[in-house]
PDB file of C-alpha atoms in Angstrom:
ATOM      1  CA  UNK A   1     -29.015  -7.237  22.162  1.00  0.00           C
ATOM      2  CA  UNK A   2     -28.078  -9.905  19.788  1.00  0.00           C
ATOM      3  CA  UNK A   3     -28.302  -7.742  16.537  1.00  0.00           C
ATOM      4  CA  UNK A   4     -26.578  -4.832  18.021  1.00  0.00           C
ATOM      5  CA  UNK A   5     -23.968  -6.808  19.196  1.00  0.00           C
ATOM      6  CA  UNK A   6     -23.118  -8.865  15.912  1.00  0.00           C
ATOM      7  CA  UNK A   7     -23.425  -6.434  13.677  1.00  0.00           C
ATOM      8  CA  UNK A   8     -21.574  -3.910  16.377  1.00  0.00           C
ATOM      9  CA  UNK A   9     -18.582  -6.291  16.201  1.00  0.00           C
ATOM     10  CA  UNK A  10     -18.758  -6.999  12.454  1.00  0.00           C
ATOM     11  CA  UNK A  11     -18.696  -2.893  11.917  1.00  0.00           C
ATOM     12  CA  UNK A  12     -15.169  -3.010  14.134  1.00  0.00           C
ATOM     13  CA  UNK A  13     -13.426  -6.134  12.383  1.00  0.00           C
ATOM     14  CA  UNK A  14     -14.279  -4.348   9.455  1.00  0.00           C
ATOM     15  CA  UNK A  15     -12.792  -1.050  10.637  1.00  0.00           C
ATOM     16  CA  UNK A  16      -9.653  -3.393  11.305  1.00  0.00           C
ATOM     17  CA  UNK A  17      -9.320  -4.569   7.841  1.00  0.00           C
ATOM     18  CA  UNK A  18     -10.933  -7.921   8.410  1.00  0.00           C
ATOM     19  CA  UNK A  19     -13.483 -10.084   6.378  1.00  0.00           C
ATOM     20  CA  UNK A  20     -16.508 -10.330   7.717  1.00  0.00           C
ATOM     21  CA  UNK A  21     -19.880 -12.412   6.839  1.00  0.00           C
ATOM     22  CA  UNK A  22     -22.671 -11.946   8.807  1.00  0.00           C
ATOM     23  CA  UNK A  23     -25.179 -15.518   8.925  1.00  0.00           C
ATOM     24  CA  UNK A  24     -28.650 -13.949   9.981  1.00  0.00           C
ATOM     25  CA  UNK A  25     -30.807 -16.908  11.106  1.00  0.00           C
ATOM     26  CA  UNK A  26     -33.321 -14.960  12.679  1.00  0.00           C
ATOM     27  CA  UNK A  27     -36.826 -15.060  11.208  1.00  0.00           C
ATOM     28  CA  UNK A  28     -36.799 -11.802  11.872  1.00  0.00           C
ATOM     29  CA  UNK A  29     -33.894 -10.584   9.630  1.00  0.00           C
ATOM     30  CA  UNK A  30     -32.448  -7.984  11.607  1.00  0.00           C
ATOM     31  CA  UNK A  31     -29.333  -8.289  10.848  1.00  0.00           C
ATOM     32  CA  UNK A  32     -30.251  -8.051   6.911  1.00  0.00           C
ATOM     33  CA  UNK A  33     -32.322  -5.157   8.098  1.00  0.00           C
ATOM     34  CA  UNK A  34     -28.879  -3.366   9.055  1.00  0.00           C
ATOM     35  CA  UNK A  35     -27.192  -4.270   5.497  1.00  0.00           C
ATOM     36  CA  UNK A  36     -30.361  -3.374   3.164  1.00  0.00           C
ATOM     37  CA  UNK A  37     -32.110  -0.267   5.539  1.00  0.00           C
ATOM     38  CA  UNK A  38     -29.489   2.572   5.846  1.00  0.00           C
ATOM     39  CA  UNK A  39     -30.851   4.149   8.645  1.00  0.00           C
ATOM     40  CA  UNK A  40     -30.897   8.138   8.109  1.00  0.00           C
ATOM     41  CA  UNK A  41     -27.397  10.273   8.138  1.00  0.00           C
ATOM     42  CA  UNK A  42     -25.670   6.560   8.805  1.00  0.00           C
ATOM     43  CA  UNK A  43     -23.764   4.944   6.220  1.00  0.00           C
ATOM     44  CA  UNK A  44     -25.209   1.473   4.860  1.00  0.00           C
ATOM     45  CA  UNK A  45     -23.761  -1.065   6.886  1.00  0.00           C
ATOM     46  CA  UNK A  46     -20.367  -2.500   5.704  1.00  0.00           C
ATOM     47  CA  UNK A  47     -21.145  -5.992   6.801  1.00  0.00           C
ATOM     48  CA  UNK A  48     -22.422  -8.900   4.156  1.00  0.00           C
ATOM     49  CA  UNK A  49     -24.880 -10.438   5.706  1.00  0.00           C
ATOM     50  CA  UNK A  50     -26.503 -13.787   4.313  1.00  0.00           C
ATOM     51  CA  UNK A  51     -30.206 -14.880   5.575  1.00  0.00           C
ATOM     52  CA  UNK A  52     -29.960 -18.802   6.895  1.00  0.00           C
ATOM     53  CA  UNK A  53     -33.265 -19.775   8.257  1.00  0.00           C
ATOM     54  CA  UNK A  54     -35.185 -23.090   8.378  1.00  0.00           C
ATOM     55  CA  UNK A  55     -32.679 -25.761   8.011  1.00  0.00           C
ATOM     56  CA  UNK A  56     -31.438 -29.094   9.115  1.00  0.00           C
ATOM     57  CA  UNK A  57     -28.285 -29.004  11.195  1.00  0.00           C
ATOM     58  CA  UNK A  58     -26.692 -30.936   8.191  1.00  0.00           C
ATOM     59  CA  UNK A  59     -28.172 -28.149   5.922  1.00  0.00           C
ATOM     60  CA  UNK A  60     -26.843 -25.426   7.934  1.00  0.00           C
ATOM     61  CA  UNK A  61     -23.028 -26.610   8.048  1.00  0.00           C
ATOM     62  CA  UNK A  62     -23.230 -27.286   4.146  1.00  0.00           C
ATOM     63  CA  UNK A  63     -23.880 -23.526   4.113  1.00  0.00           C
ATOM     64  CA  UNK A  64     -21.503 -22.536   6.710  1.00  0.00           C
ATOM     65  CA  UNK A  65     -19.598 -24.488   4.504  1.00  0.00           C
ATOM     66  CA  UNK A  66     -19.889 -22.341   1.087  1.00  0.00           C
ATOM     67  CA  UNK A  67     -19.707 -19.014   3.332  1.00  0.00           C
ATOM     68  CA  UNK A  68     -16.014 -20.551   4.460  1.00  0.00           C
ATOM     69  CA  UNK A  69     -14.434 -21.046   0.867  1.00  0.00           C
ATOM     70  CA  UNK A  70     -15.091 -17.193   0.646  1.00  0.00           C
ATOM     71  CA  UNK A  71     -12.130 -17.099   3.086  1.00  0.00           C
ATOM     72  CA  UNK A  72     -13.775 -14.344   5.424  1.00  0.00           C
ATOM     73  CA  UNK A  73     -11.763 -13.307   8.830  1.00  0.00           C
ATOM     74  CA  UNK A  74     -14.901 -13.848  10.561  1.00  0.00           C
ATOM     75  CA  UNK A  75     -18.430 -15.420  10.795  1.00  0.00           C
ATOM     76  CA  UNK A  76     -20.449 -13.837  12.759  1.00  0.00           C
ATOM     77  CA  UNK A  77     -24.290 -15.725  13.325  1.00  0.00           C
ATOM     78  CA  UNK A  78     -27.056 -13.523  14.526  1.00  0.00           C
ATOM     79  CA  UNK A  79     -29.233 -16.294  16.408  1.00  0.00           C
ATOM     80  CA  UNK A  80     -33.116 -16.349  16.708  1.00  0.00           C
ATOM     81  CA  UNK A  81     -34.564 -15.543  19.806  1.00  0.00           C
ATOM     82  CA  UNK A  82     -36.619 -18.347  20.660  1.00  0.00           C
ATOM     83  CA  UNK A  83     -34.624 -20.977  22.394  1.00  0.00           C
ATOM     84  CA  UNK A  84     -36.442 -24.125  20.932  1.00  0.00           C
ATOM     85  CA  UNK A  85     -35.385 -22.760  17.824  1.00  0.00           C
ATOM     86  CA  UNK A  86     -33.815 -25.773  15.643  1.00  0.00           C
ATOM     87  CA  UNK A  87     -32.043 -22.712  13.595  1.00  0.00           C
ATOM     88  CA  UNK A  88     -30.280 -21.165  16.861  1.00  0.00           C
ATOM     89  CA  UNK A  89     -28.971 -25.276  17.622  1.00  0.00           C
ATOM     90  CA  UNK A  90     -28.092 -25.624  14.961  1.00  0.00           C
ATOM     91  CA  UNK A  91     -25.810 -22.317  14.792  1.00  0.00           C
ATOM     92  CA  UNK A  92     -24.840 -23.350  18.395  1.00  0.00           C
ATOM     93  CA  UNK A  93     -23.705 -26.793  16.975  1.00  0.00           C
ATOM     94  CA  UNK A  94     -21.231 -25.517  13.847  1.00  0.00           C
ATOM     95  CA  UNK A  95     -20.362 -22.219  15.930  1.00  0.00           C
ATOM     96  CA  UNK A  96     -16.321 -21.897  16.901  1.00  0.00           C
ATOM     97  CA  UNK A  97     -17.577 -19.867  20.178  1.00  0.00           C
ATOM     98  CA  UNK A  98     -20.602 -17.864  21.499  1.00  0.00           C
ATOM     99  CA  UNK A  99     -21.491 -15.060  23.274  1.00  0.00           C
ATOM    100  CA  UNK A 100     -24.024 -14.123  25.216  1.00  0.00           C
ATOM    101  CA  UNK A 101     -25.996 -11.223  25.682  1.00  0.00           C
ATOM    102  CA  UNK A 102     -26.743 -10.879  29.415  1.00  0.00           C
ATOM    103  CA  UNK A 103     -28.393  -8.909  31.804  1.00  0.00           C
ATOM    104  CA  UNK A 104     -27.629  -8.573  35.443  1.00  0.00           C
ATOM    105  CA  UNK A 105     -30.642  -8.929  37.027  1.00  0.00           C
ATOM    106  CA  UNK A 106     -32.855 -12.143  38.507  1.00  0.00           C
ATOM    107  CA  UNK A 107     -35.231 -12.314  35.184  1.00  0.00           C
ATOM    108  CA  UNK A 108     -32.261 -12.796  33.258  1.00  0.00           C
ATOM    109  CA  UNK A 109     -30.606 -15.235  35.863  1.00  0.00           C
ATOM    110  CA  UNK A 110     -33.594 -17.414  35.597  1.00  0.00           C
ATOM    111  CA  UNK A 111     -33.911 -17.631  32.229  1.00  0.00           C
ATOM    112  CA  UNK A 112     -29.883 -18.347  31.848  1.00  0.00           C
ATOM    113  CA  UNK A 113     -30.719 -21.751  33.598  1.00  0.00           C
ATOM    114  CA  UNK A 114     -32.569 -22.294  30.632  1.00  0.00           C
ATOM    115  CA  UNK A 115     -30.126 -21.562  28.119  1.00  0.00           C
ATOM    116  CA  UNK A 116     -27.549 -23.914  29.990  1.00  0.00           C
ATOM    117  CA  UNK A 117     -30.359 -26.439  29.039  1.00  0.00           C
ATOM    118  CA  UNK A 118     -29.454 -25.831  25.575  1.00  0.00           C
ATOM    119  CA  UNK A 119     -25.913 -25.523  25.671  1.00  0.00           C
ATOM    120  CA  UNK A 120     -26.143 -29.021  27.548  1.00  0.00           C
ATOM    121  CA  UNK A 121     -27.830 -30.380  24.628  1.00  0.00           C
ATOM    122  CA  UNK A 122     -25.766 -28.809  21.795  1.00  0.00           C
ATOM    123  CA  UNK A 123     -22.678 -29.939  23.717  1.00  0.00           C
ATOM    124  CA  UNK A 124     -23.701 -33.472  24.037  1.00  0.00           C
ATOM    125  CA  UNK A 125     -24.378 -33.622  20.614  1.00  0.00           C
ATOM    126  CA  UNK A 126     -20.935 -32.345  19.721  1.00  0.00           C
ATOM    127  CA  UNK A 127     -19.279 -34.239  21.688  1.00  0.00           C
ATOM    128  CA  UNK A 128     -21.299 -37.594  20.427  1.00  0.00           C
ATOM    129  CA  UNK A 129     -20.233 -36.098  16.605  1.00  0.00           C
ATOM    130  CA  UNK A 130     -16.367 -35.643  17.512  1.00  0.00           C
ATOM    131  CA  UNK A 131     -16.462 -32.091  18.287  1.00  0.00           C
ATOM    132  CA  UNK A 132     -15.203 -29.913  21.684  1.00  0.00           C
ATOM    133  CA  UNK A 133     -17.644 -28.462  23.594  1.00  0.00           C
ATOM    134  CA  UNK A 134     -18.508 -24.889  22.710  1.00  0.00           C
ATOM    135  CA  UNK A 135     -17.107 -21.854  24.475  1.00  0.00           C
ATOM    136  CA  UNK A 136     -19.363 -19.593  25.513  1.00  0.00           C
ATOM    137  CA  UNK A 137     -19.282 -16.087  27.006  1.00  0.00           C
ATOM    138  CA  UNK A 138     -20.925 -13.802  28.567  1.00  0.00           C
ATOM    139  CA  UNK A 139     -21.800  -9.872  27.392  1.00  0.00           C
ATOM    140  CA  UNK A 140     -23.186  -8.014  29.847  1.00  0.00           C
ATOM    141  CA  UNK A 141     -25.708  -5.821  28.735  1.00  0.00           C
ATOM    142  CA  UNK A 142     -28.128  -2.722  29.459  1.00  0.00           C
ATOM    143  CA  UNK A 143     -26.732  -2.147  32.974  1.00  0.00           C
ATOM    144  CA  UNK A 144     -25.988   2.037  34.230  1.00  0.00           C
TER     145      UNK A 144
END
């Protein structure tokens, strides 16, 4: 649900008038799938969406850098799915706030023990570099 949901809530800030840049760091590229891949009797996707995969955590802020003197509303960062993933850490680390796709059931509760591993890390990190610790939320997701 991470796609949907990023690129869902960069087609409504959008809709509102905002600026919007969408950071895919997903090997995957869905996001830039969305932009490039109209999908049939849909319009393109309004979002811009810039690929950012396979960096250092310095690397990656120098980029979130750039993206910031194009004074968007918004950056939205489409994460990779793997949770060793030095790309989704380091979008964790420069991020202003997360949210997290969720579903309600015990697979999911499990494996949300291991993402408070990571958040643990990233939020030691940022607080060893100066930084708060990151806000996170929950979406809940695929429930009736």
């Amino acid at each position: 649900g991470k796609t949907v949901i990023t690129m869902s809530l960069a087609a409504e800030l959008i809709r509102l008038g905002r600026t919007v840049v969408v950071v895919d760091s997903d090997i995957q590229a869905s996001s830039h799938k969305w932009e490039t891949r109209p999908l049939e009797n849909y319009p393109q996707h309004p979002a811009e969406v810039k690929q950012l995969v396979g960096v250092s955590i310095a690397q990656y802020a120098q980029n979130i850098e750039k993206i910031l003197q194009l004074n968007p509303d918004y950056i939205l960062i489409d994460t990779p799915p793997l949770l060793a993933s030095t790309d989704l850490f380091a979008a964790l680390f420069v991020a202003d706030a997360a949210l997290l796709p969720f579903v309600p059931d015990i697979l999911h509760l499990d494996a949300m023990e291991e993402v408070k591993v990571l958040l643990d890390a990233v939020n030691q990190k940022r607080e060893r570099d100066g930084y708060e610790a990151l806000p996170v939320g929950l979406v809940v997701n695929k429930i009736k």
